[in-house]
XYZ file of N, CA and C in Angstrom:
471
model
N 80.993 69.166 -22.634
C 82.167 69.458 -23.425
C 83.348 68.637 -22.934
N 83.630 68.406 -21.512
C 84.461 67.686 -21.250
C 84.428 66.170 -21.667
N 82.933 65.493 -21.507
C 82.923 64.381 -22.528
C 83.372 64.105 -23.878
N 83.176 65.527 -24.550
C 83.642 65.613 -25.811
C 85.248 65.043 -25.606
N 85.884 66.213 -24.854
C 87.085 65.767 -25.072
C 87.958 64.583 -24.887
N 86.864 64.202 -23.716
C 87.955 62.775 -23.331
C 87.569 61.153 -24.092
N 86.143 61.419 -24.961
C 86.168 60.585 -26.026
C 86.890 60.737 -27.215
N 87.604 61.662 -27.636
C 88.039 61.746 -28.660
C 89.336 62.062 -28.231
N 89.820 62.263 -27.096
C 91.268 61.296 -26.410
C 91.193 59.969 -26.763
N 90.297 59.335 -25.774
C 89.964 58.038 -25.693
C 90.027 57.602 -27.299
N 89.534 57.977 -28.098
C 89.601 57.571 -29.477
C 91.271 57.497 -29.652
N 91.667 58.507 -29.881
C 93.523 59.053 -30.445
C 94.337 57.913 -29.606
N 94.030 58.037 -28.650
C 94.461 57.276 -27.631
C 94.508 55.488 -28.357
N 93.096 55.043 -28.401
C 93.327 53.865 -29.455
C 93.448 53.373 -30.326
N 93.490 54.635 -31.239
C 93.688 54.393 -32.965
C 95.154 54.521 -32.605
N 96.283 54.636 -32.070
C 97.157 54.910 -32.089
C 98.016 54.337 -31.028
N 97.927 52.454 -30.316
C 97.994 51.886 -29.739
C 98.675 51.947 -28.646
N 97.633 53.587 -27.633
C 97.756 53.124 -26.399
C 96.465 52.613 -25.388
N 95.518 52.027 -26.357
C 94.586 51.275 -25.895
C 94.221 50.309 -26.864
N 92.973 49.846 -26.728
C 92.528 48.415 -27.673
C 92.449 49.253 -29.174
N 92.696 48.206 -29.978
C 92.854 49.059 -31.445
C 91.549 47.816 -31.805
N 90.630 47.377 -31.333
C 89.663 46.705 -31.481
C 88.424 47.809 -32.277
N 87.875 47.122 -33.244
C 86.502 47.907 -33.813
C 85.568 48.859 -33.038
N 85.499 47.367 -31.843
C 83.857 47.708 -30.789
C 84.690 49.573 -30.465
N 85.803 49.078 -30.226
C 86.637 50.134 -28.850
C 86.278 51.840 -29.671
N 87.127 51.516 -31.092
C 86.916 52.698 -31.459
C 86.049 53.132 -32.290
N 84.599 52.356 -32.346
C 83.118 52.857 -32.376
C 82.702 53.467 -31.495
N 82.461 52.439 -30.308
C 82.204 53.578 -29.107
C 82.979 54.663 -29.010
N 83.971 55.064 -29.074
C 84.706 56.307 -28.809
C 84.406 57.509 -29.556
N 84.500 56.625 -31.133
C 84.014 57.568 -32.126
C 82.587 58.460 -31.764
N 82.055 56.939 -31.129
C 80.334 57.438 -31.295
C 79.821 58.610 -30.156
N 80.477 58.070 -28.771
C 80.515 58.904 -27.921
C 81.042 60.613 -28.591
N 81.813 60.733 -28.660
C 82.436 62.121 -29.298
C 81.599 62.668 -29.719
N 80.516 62.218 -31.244
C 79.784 62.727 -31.785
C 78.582 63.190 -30.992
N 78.251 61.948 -30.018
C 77.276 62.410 -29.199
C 77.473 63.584 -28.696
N 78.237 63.826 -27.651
C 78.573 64.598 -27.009
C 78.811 65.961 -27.702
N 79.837 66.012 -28.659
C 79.659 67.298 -29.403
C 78.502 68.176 -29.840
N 77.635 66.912 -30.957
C 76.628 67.617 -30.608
C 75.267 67.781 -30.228
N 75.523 67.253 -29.042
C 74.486 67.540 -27.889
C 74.582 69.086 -26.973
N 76.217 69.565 -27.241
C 76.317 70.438 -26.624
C 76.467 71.776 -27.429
N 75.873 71.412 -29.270
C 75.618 72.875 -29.963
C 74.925 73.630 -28.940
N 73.279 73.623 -29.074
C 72.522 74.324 -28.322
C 73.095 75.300 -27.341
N 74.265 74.957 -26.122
C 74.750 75.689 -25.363
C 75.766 76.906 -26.152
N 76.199 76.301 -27.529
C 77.325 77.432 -28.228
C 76.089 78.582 -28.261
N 75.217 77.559 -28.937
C 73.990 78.685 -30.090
C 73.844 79.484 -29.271
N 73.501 79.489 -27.268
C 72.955 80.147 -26.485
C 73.684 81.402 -26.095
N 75.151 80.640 -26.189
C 76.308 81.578 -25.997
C 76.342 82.661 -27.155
N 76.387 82.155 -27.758
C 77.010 83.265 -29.082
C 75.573 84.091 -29.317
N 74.200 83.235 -29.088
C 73.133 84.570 -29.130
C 72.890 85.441 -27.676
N 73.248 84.947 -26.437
C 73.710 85.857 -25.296
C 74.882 87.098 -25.890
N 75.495 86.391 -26.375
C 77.167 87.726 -26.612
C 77.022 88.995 -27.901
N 75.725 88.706 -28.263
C 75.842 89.174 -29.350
C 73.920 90.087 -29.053
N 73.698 90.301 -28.285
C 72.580 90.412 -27.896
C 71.735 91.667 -29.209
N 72.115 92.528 -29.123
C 71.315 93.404 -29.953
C 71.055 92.891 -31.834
N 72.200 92.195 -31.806
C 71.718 91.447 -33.289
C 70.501 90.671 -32.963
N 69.973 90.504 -34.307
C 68.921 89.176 -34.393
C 69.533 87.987 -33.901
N 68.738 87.069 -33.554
C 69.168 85.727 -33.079
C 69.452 84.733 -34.375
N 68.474 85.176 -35.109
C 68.755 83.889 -36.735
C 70.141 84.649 -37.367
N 70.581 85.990 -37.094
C 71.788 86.446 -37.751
C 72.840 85.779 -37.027
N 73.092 86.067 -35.675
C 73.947 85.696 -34.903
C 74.340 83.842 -35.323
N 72.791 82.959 -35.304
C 73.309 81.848 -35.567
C 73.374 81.295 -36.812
N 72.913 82.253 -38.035
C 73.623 82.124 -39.041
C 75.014 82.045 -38.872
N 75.828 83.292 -38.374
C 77.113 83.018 -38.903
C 78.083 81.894 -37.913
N 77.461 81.299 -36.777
C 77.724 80.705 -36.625
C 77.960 79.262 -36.774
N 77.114 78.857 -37.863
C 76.629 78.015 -38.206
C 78.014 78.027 -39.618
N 77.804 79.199 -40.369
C 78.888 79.433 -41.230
C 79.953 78.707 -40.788
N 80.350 79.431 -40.140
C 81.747 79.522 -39.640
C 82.023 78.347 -38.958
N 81.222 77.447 -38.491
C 81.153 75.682 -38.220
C 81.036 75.004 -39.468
N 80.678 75.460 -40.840
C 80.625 74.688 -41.785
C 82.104 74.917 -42.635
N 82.561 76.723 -42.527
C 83.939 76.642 -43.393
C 85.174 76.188 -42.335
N 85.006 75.769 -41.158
C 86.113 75.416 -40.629
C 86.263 73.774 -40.877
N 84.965 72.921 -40.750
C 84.567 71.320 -41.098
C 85.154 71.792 -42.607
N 84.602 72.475 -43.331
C 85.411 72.120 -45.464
C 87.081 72.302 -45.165
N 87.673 73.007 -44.222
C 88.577 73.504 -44.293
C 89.419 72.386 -43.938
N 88.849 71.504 -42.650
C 89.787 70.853 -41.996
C 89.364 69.631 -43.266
N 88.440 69.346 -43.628
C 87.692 68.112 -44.247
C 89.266 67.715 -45.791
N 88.901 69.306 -46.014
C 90.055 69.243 -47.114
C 91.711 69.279 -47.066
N 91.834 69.634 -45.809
C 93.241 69.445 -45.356
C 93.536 68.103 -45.075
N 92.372 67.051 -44.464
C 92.735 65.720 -44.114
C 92.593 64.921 -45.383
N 91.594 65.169 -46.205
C 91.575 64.103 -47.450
C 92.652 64.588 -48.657
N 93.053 65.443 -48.295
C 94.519 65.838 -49.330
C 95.540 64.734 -49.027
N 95.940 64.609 -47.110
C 96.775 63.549 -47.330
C 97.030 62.626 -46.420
N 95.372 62.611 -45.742
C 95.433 61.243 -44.882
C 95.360 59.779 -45.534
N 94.294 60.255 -46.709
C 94.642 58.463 -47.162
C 95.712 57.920 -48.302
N 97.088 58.988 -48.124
C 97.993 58.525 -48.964
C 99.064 57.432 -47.985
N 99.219 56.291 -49.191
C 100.149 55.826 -48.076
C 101.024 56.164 -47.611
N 101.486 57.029 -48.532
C 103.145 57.742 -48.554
C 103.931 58.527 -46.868
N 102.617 59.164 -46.849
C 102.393 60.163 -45.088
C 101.420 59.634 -44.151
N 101.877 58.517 -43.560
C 100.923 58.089 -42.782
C 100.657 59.136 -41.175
N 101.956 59.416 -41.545
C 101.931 60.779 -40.096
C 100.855 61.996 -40.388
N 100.328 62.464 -41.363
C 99.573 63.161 -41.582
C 98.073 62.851 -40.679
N 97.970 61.253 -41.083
C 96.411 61.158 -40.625
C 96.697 61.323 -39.015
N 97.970 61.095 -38.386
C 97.799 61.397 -36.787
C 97.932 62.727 -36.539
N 98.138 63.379 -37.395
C 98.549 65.173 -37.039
C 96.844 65.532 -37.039
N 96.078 64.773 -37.851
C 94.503 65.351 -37.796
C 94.499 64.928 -36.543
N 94.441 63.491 -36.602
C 94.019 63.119 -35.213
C 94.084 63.989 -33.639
N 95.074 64.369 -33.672
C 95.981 65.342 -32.719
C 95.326 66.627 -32.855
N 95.335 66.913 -33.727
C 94.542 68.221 -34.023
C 93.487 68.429 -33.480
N 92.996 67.526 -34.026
C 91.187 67.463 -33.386
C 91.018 67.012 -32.132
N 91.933 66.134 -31.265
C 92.194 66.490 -30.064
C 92.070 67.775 -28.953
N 93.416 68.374 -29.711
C 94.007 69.393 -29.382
C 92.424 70.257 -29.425
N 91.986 70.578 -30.616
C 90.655 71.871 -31.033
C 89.890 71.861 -29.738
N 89.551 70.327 -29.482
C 88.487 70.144 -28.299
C 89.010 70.674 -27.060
N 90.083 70.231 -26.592
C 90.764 70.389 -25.606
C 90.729 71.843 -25.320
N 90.995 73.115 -26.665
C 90.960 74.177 -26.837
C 89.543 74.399 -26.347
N 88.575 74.328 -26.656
C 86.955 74.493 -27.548
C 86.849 74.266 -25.366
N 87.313 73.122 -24.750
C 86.877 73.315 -23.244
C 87.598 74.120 -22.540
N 88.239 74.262 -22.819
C 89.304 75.828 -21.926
C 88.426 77.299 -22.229
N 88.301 77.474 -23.292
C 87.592 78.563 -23.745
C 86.461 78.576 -22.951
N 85.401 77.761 -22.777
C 84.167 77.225 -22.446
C 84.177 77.654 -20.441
N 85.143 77.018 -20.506
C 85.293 76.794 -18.890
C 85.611 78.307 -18.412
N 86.423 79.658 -19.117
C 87.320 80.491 -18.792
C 85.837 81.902 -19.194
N 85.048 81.276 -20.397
C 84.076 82.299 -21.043
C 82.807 82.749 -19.424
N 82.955 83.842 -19.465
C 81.743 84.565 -18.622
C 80.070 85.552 -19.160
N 79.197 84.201 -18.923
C 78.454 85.096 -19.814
C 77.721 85.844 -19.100
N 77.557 87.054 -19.430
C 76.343 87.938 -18.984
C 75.071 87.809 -19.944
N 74.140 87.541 -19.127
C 72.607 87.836 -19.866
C 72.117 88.847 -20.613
N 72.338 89.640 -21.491
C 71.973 90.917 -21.986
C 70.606 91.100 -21.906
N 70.021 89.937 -22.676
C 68.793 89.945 -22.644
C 67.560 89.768 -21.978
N 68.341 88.846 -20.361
C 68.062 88.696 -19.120
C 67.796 90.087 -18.483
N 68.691 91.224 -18.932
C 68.936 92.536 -17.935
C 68.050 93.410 -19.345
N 68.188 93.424 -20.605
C 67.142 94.379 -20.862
C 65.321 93.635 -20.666
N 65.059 92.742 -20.418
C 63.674 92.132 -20.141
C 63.232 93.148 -19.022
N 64.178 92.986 -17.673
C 63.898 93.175 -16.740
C 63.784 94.778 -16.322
N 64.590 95.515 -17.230
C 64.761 96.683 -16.931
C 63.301 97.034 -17.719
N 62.993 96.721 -19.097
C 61.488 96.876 -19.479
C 60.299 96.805 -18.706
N 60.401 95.032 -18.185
C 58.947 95.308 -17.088
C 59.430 96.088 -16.362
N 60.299 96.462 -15.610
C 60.126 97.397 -14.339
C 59.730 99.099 -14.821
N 60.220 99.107 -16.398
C 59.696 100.241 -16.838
C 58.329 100.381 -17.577
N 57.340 99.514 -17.534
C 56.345 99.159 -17.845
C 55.679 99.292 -16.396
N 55.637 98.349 -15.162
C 55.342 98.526 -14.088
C 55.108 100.319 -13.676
N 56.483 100.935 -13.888
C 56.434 102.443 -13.714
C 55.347 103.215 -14.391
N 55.599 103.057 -15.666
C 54.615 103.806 -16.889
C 52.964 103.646 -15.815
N 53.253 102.243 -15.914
C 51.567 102.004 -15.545
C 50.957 102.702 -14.173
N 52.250 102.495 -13.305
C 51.580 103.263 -12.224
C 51.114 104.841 -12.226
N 52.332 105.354 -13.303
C 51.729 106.956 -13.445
C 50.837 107.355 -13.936
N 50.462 106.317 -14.566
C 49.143 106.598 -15.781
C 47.525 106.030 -14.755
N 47.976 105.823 -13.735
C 47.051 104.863 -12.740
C 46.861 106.705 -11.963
N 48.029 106.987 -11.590
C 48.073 107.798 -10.582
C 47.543 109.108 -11.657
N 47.879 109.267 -12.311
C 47.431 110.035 -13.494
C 45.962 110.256 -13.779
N 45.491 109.028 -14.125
C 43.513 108.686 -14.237
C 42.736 109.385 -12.522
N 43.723 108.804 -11.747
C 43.191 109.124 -10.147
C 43.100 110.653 -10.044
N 44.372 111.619 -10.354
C 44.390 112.731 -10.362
C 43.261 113.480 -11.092
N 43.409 113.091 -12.335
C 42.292 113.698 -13.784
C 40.727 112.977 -13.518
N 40.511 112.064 -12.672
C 38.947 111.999 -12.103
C 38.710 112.990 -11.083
N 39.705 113.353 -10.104
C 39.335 113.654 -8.764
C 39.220 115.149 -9.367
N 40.040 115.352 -10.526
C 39.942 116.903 -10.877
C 38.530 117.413 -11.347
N 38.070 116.483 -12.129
C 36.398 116.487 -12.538
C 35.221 116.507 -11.734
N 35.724 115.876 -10.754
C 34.721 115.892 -9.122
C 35.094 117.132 -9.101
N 35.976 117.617 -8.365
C 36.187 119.088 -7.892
C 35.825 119.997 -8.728
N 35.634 119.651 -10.280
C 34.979 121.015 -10.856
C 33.355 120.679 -10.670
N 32.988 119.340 -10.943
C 31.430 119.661 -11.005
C 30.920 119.854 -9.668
N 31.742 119.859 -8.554
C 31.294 120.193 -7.164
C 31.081 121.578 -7.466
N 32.110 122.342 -7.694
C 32.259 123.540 -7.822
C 30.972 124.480 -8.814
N 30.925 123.880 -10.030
C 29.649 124.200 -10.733
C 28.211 123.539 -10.014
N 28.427 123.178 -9.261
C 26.946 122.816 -8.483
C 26.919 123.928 -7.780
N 27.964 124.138 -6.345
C 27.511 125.237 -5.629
C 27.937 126.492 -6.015
């Protein structure tokens, strides 16, 4: 996530000449960003299906998935309203900035979030209550044989 952010510094940074305003420069930057972003879904998906533990996992990343697609229409349509007018050229750097800023947000959150395993701690509490079951039912069979010896001893003599 921190890659995220500092390529898409690194980008703002040169679309907006305090670095090379060269093609190569802000491909790589661009490209990096994307990488990085999302390379690091998987860890949201993990998060948000850790935090949310008793839901289903395809529910949980349904709406996450949502809610990554109406925030992309949301911002998508706020920037093509009036980044490519000539009129407001300050607009297309307020995205720019923005989307800065989101990331910058998106690693604070990340860095500050504490996850607990839910599903780590009910696994474990199961086998150990499985382990239990089994032993009583062990100790159980042992009892209810030895009881059957002792009667047919008993009906012998």
């Amino acid at each position: 996530m921190s890659l995220t952010t500092l390529s898409i510094l690194w980008f703002s940074l040169s679309i907006y000449g305090w670095g090379s305003r060269n093609p190569i420069n802000l491909f790589i930057s661009f490209s990096l960003f994307y990488t990085f972003s999302f390379a690091s879904m998987p860890i949201y998906y993990e998060a948000v299906i850790e935090a949310t533990y008793p839901i289903a996992e395809g529910t949980s990343g349904g709406m996450l998935t949502l809610s990554c697609n109406i925030g992309i229409l949301i911002f998508s349509v706020i920037g093509l309203a009036g980044v490519f007018s000539n009129d407001h050229p300050e607009r297309a750097k307020a995205m720019t900035w923005t989307m800065t800023g989101l990331s910058a947000l998106a690693l604070l959150l990340i860095i500050f979030y504490f996850e607990h395993y839910k599903r780590l701690s009910v696994d474990t509490k199961t086998k150990k209550h499985a382990k239990h079951l089994q032993k009583l039912k062990e100790e159980d069979e042992v009892s209810f044989s030895s009881s059957l010896l002792s009667k047919d001893y008993d009906d012998n003599y």
